[in-house]
XYZ file of C-alpha atoms in Angstrom:
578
model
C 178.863 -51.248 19.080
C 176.242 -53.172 20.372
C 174.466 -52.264 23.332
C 173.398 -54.596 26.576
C 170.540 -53.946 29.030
C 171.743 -55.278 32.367
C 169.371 -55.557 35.268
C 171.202 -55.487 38.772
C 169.627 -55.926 41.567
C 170.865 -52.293 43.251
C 173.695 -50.310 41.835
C 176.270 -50.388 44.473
C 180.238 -51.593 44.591
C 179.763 -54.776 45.637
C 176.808 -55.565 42.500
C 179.297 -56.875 39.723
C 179.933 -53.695 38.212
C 182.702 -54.366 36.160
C 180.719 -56.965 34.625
C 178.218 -54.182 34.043
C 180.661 -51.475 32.536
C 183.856 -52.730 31.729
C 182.834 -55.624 29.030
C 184.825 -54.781 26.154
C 183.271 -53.788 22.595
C 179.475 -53.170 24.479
C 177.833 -50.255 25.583
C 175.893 -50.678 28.411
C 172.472 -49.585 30.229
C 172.227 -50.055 34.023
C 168.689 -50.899 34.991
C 167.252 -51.367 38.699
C 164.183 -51.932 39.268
C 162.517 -49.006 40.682
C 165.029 -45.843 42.534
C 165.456 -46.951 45.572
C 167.943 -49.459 44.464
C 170.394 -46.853 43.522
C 172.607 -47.106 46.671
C 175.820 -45.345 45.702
C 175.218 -41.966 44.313
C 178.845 -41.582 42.937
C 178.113 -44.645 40.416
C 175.095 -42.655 39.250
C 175.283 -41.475 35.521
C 173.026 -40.580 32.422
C 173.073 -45.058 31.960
C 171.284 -46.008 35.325
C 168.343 -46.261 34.210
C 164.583 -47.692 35.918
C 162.533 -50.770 34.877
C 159.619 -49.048 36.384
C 159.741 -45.767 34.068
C 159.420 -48.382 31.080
C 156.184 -48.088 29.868
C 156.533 -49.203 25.673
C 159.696 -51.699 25.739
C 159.773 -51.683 21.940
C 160.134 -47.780 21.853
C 162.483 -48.122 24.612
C 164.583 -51.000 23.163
C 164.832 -49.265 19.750
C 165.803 -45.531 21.156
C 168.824 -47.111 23.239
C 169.725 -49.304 20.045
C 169.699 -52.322 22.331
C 170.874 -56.044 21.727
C 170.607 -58.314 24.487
C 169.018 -58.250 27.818
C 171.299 -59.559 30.689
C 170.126 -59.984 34.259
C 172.242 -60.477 36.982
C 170.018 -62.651 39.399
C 167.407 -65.859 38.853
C 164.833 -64.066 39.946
C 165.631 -61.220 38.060
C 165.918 -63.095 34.803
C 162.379 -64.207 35.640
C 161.069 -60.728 35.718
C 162.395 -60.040 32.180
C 160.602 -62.507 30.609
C 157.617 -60.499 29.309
C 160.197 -57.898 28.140
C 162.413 -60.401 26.339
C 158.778 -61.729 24.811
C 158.084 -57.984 23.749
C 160.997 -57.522 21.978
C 162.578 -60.552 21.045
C 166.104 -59.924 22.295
C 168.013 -62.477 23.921
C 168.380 -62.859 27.351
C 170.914 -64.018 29.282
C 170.836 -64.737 33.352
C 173.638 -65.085 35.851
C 173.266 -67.354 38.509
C 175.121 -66.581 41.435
C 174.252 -68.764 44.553
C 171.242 -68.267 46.206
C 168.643 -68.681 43.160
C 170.159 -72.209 41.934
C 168.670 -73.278 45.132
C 165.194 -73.254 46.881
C 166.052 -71.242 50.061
C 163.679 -68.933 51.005
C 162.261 -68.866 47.553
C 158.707 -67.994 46.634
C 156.376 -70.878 45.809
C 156.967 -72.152 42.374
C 159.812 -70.878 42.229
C 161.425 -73.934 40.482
C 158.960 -73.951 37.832
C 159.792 -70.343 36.987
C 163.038 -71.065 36.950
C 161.977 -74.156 34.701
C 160.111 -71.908 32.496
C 163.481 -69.558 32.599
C 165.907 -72.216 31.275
C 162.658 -72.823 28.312
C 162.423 -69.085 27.359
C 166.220 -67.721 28.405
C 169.527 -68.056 25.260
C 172.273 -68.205 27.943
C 172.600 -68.807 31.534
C 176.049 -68.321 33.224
C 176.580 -69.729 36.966
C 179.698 -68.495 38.581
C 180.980 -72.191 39.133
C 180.449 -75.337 37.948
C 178.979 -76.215 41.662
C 175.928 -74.233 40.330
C 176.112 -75.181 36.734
C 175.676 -78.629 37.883
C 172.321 -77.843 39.860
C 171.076 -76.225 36.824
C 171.484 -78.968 34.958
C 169.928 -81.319 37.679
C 167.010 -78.445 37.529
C 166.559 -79.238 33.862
C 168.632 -76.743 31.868
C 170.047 -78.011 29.141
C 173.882 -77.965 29.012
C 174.105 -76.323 25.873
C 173.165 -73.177 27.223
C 175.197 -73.064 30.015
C 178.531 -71.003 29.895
C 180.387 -71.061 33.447
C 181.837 -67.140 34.220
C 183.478 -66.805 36.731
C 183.829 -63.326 38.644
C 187.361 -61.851 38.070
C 189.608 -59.775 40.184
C 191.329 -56.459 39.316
C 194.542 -57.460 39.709
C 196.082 -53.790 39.245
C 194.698 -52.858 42.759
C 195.876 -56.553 44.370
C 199.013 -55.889 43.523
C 201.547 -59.206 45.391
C 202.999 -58.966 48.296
C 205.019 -61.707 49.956
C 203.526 -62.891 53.598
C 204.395 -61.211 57.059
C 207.736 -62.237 58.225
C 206.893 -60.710 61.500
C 205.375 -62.811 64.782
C 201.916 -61.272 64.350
C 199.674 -63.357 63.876
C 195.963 -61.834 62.833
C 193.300 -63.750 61.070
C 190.791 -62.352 58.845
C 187.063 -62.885 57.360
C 185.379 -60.692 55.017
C 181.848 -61.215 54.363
C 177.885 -60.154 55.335
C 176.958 -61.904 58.382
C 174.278 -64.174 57.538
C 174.779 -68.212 58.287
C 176.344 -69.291 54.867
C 179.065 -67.191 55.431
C 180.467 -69.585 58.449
C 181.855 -66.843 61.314
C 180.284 -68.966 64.182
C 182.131 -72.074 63.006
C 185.029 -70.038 62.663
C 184.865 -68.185 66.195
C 184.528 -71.566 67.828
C 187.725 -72.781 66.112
C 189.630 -69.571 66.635
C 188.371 -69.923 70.708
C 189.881 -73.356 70.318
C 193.307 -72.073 69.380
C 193.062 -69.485 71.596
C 195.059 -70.651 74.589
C 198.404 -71.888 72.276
C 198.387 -68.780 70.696
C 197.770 -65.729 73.400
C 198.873 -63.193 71.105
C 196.646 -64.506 67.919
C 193.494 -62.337 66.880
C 190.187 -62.856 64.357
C 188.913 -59.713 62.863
C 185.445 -60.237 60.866
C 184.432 -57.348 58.421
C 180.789 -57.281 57.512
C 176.730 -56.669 58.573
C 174.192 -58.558 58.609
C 171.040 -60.027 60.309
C 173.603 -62.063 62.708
C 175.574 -59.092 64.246
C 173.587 -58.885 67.559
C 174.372 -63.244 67.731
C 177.841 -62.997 66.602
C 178.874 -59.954 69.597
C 176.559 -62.506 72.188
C 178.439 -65.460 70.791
C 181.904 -63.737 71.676
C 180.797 -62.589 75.204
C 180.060 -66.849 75.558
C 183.471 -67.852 74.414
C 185.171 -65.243 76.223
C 187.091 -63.751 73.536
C 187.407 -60.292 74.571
C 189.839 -58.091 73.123
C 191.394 -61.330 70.521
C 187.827 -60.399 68.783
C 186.829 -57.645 66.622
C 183.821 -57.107 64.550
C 183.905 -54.363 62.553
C 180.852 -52.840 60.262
C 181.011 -52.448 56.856
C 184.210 -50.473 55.372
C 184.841 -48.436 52.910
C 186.205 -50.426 49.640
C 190.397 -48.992 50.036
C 190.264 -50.079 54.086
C 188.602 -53.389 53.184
C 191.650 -53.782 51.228
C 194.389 -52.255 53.525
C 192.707 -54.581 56.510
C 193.222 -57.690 53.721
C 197.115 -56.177 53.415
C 197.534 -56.209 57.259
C 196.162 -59.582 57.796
C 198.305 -62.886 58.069
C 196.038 -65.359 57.428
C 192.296 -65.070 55.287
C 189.720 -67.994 56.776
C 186.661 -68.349 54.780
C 184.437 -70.347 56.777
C 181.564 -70.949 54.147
C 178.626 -73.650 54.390
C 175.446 -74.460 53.450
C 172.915 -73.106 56.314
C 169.595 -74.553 57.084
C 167.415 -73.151 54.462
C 169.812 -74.435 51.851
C 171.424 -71.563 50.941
C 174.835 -71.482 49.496
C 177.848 -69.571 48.346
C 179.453 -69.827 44.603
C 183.167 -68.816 45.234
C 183.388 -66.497 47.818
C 185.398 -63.050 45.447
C 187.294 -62.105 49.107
C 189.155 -65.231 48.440
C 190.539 -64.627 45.211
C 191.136 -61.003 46.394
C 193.687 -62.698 49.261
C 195.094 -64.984 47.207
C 195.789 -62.291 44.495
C 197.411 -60.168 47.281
C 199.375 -62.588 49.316
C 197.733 -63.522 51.765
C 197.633 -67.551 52.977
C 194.144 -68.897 52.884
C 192.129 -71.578 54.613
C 188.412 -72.290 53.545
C 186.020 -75.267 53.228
C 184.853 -77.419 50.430
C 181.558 -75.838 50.105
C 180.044 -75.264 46.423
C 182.668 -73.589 44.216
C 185.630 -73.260 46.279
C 187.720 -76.461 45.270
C 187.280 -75.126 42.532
C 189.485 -71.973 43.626
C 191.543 -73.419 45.961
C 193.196 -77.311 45.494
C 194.218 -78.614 49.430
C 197.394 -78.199 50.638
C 198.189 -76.207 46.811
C 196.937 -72.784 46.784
C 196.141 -73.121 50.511
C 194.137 -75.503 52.906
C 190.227 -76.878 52.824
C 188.665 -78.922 55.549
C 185.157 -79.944 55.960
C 182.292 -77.812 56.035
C 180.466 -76.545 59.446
C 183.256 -78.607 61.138
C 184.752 -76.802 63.976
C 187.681 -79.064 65.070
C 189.001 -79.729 61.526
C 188.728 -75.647 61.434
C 190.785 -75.359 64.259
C 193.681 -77.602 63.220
C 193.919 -76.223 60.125
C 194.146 -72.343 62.017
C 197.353 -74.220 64.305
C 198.710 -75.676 61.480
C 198.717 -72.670 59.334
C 199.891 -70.664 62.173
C 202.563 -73.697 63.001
C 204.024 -73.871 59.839
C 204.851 -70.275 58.886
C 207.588 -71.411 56.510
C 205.055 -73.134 53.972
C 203.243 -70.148 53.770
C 205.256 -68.474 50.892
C 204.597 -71.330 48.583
C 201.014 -71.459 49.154
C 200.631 -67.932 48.166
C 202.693 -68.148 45.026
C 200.634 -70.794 43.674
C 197.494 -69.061 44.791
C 198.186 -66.033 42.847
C 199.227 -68.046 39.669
C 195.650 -69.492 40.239
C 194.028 -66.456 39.894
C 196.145 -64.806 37.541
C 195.324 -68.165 35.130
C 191.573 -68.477 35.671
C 190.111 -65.303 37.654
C 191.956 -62.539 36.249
C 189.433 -59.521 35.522
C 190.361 -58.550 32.176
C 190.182 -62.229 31.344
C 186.685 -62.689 32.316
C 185.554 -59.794 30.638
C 186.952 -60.677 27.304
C 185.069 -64.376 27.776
C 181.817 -62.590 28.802
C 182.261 -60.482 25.505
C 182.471 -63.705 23.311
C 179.574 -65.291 25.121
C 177.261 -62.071 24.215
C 179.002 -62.782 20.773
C 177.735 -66.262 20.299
C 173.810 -64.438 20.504
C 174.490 -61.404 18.567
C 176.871 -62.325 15.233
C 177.232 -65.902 14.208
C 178.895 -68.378 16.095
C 183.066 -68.217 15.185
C 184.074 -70.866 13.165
C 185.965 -73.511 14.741
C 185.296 -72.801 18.834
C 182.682 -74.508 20.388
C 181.841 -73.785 24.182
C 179.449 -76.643 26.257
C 179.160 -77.495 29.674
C 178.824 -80.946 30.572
C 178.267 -82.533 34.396
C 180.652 -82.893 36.576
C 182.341 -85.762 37.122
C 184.013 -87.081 40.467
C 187.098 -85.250 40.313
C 185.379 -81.876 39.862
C 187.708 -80.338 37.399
C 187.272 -76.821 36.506
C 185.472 -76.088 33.176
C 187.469 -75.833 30.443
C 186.904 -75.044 26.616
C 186.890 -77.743 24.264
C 187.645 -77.964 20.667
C 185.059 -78.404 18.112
C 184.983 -82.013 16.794
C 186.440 -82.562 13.542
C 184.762 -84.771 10.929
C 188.233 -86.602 10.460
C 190.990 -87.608 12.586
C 194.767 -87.373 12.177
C 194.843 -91.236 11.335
C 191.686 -90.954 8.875
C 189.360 -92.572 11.464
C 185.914 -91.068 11.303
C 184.376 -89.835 14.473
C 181.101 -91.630 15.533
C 177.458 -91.253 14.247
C 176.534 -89.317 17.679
C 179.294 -86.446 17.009
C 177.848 -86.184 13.230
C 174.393 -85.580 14.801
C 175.658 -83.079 17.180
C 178.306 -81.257 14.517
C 175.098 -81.418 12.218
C 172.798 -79.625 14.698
C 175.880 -76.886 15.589
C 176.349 -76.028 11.835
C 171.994 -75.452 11.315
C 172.336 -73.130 14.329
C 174.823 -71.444 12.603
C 173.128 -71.218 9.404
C 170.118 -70.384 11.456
C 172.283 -67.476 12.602
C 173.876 -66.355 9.780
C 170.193 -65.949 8.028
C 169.601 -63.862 10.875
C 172.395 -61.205 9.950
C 171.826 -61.579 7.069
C 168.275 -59.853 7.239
C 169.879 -57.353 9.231
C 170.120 -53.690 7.267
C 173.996 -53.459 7.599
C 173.835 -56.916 5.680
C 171.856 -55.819 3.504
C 173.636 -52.792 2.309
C 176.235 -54.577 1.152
C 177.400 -55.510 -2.289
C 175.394 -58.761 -3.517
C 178.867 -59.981 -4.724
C 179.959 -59.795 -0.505
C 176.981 -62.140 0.369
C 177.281 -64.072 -2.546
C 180.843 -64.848 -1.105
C 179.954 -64.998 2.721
C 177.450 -67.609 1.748
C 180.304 -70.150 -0.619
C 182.450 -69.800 1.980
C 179.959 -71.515 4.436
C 178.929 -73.874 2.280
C 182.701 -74.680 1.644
C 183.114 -75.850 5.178
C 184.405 -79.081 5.526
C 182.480 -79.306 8.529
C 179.244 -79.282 6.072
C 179.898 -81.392 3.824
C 179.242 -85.019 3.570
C 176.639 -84.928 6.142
C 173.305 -86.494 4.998
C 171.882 -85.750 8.363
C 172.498 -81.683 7.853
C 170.333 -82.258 4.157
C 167.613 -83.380 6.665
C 167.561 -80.936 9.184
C 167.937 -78.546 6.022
C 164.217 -80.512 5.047
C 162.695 -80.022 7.917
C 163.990 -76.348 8.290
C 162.612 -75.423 5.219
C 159.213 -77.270 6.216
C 159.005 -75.353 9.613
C 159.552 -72.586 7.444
C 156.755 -73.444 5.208
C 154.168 -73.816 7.945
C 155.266 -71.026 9.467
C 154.549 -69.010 6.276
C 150.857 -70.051 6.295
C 151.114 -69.802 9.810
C 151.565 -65.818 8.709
C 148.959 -65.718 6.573
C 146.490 -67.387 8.579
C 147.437 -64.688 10.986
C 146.931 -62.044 8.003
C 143.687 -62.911 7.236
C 141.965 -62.626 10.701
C 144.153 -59.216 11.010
C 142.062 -58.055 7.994
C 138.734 -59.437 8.850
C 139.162 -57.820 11.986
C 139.633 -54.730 10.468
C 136.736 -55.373 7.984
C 134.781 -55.858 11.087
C 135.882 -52.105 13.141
C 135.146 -50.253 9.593
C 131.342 -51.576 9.643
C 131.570 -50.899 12.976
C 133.067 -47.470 12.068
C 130.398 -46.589 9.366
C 127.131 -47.468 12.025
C 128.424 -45.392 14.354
C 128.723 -42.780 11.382
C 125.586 -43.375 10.702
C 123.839 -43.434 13.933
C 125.405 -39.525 13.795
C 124.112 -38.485 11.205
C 119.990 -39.719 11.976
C 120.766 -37.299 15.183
C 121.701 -34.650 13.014
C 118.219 -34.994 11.439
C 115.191 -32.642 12.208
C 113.143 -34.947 12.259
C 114.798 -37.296 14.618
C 115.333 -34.341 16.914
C 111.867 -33.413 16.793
C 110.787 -37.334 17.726
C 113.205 -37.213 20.447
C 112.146 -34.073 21.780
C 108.310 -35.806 21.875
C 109.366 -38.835 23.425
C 111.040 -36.680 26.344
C 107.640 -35.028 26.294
C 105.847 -38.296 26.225
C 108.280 -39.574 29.267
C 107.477 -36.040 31.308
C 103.886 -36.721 31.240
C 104.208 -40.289 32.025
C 106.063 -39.402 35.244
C 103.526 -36.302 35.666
C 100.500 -39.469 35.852
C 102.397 -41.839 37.659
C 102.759 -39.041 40.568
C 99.535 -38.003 40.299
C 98.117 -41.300 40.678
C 100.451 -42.074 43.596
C 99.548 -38.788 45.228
C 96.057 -39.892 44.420
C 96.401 -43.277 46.598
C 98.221 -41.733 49.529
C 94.819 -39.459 49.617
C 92.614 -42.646 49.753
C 94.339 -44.424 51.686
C 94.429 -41.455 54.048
C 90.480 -41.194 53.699
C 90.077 -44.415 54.783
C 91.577 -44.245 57.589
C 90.091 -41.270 59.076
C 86.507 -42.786 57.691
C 87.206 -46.152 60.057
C 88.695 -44.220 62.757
C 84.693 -42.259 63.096
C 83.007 -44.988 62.689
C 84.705 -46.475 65.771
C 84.015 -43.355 67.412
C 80.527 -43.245 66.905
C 80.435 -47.216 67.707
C 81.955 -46.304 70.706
C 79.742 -43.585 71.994
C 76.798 -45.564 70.667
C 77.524 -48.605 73.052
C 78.552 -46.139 76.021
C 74.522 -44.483 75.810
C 73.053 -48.139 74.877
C 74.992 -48.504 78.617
C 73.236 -45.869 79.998
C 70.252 -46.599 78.728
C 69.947 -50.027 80.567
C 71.565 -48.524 83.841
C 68.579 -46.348 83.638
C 66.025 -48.773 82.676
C 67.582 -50.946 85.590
C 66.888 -47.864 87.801
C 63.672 -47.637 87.312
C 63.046 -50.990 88.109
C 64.503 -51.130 91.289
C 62.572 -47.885 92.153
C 59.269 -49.707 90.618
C 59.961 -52.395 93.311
C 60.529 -50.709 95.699
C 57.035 -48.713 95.821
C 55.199 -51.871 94.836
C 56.982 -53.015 98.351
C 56.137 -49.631 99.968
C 52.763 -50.185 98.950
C 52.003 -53.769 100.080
C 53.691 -52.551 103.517
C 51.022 -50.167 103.807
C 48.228 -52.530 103.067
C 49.256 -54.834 105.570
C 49.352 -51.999 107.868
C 46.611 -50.697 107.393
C 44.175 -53.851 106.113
C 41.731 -54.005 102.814
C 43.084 -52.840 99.671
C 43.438 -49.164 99.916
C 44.906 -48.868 96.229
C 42.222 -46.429 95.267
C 43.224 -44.234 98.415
């Protein structure tokens, strides 16, 4: 049995986990990305396992036995790529709603996603809404496989519709703006005065709770309006049982993001329950109008309303809406159903395609049917009329995948084991195919296979050679650093090494000395300027003195020469000698 790696975004419930656990003839492993995505304890076993505990994805791929990657979001496919490059295992990538469309989306996110649709085997949208904006993206059809999500329908088991004159509308869903409950309470406030006794119920949480309670109070609901948090899983169900009529209100909101097919709606439908929704994304492709219940127009409350008074009008129509409803999803969204085509889609990447089926996806035209499969072409028609050069081309290219395949298992070790005569066989019968022969096209592509082949060969040993002149180049490396040990090892050396340290002390012995040495000078100097100024300075200060003095004696010379010629004149004559 082979075994698939699926990474979820959180293991809870609501995360696909039938898809997970349930596909028939694979094992599973249940990766989130680190453990605080797992949510619900009780789905916790020895198989949830972390993409952050991964540290070899080889060793880790090979211990689980593991065959195919499969990850259950855009983004998520995206962050697989390195592991899928690792290991070489196909990956395949359900889109769901949000990721085939830019809201809120990192920058480049569209050329990841371009490089995704390069890089990824399968891709499988839950609609053809979404397969057709992969395609307009740039993913080529032929990897496309549109799955749609299944209900159990041993826990919806049928019941007719109330016969009663209650009259209670339900939504199911998180509250965020895609989802539609403010187009829907604006209808239902509409309606509201013909029908007194009516009531909407909306089960969910979301960023929009705290609006959607204000938005009540405004249209003066009061106790016609209940929003309840989320339930458990069996009173989500017994709330769906009570209900008389399910109202899906979805629409693109202002970021762009959308809904695939909303699973509450097949879940009412499978139960019994009349629906009315909107022709957003995937849902025609649920619901047909005025069929398996009633679509209007998209964020549009008055054509909301009239369908709610019509629907609760009419109660007689409501049996045949519901009838057809569940053979709707009995037909095309029946659980076990879906599982079994999600098991031959991981077939078509791990064994050879099956002979004679042939699933593509091809865009949309106006009517929007719902994907179906379609048979393989045949090279000959009933009335001998060959089909056309473009189908030749198209049946050749199918039958080298398949050969491309086949060599594939065949290199495989169970292949290998067996008898020669076995493969011998395997490989006439292939070649036997009608669908092979007479195709000079196929001898081509055979050509040009075997020429790929060729280059890739050289391509091998190209890659061969540099491996070994690398390793040439680490074992002189190797043997230097050998021989670098060994000189230490010598006395010698360790006796050179020893002077050189000696050598270094004294060095750094000098070069202190001699700075020591210049901090001294320097210091001498300095206390050699600082007396010389001294002794300048008490040299000017007696030079001072000196002339005060010599100024003194002067003025004292004067003044006795005055004295002296006072006297004279005084006295008359010269009396010097006196």
């Amino acid at each position: 049995m082979h075994t698939v790696m699926h990474l979820n975004l959180r293991v809870d419930p609501t995360q696909y986990i039938s898809q997970i656990r349930e596909v028939p003839d694979y094992d599973y492993i249940h990766m989130v990305r680190q453990p605080k995505y797992m949510i619900d304890l009780s789905l916790l076993n020895e198989k949830v396992h972390y993409l952050n505990e991964i540290f070899s994805p080889k060793e880790y791929v090979k211990k689980n036995n593991i065959s195919l990657l499969h990850a259950h979001h855009g983004q998520l496919g995206m962050l697989l790529l390195p592991f899928k490059e690792e290991t070489n295992l196909p990956l395949v990538t359900s889109i769901r709603g949000r990721d085939a469309t830019l809201a809120n989306q990192p920058i480049g996110y569209l050329d990841n996603m371009k490089r995704l649709f390069d890089q990824g085997e399968r891709f499988f949208p839950v609609c053809q809404y979404l397969a057709d904006r992969l395609i307009a993206w740039g993913c080529p059809s032929e990897k496309i496989r549109v799955l749609y999500g299944g209900v159990d329908l041993n826990e919806f088991n049928y019941r007719t519709p109330h016969k009663g004159d209650s009259q209670n509308i339900l939504s199911i869903g998180r509250l965020v703006e895609k989802k539609g409950h403010h187009i829907l309470m604006q209808a239902f406030q509409k309606i509201k005065g013909k029908f007194p006794n009516a009531t909407l119920t909306i089960i969910g949480r979301g960023e929009l709770e705290e609006y959607l309670i204000s938005l009540s109070n405004q249209l003066n609901l009061g106790d016609s309006f209940r929003l309840l948090n989320h339930l458990p899983k069996d009173q989500v169900r017994e709330q769906l049982t009570n209900a008389d009529i399910f109202c899906a209100a979805s629409l693109e909101s202002a970021d762009g993001d959308v809904e695939g097919i909303p699973n509450t709606l097949k879940e009412a439908m499978a139960i019994g329950v009349p629906v009315i929704s909107t022709n957003h994304a995937g849902i025609p492709e649920l619901i047909t109008n005025n069929k398996e219940g009633v679509l209007v127009q998209e964020n549009n409350v008055d054509e909301l309303a009239d369908a709610l008074e019509y629907m609760l009008t009419n109660r007689e129509i409501w049996e045949t809406y519901t009838i057809a409803a569940r053979q709707k999803v009995e037909q095309n969204f029946n659980l076990i159903h879906q599982l079994q085509q999600q098991a031959e889609f991981y077939d078509e990447l791990v064994a050879p395609y099956e002979v004679g089926k042939q699933y593509s996806v091809t865009h949309r035209q106006i009517d929007k049917k719902t994907l179906k499969e379609t048979p393989q072409p045949q090279q000959q028609g009933n009335d001998g009329e060959t089909i056309a050069p473009r189908k030749k081309v198209e049946l050749a290219r199918k039958a080298l995948i398949y050969m491309q395949q086949l060599q594939q298992f065949q290199e495989l070790p169970e292949f290998q084991e067996l008898p020669q005569l076995q493969q011998l066989q395997q490989l006439q019968q292939l070649q036997q195919l009608p669908q092979l022969q007479q195709l000079p096209q196929l001898q081509q592509l055979q050509q040009l296979q075997q020429l790929q082949q060729l280059q890739q060969l050289q391509q091998l040993q190209q890659l061969q050679q540099l491996q070994q002149l690398q390793q040439l180049q680490q074992l002189q490396q190797l043997q230097q650093l050998q021989q670098l040990q060994q000189l230490q090892e010598l006395p010698q050396l360790q006796q050179l090494q020893q002077l050189q340290q000696l050598q270094q002390q004294t060095k750094d012995k000098v070069k202190d000395e001699l700075v020591a040495a210049n901090k001294n000078d320097k210091k001498a100097k300095i206390q050699q300027k600082a007396k010389g100024n001294d002794e300048k300075i008490a040299s000017r200060k007696n030079d001072k003195k000196a002339q005060k003095a010599e100024k003194v004696k002067k003025a004292l010379n004067k003044i006795q020469h005055f004295q002296h010629k006072a006297i004279d004149e005084q006295l008359g004559g010269d009396h010097e000698g006196f």
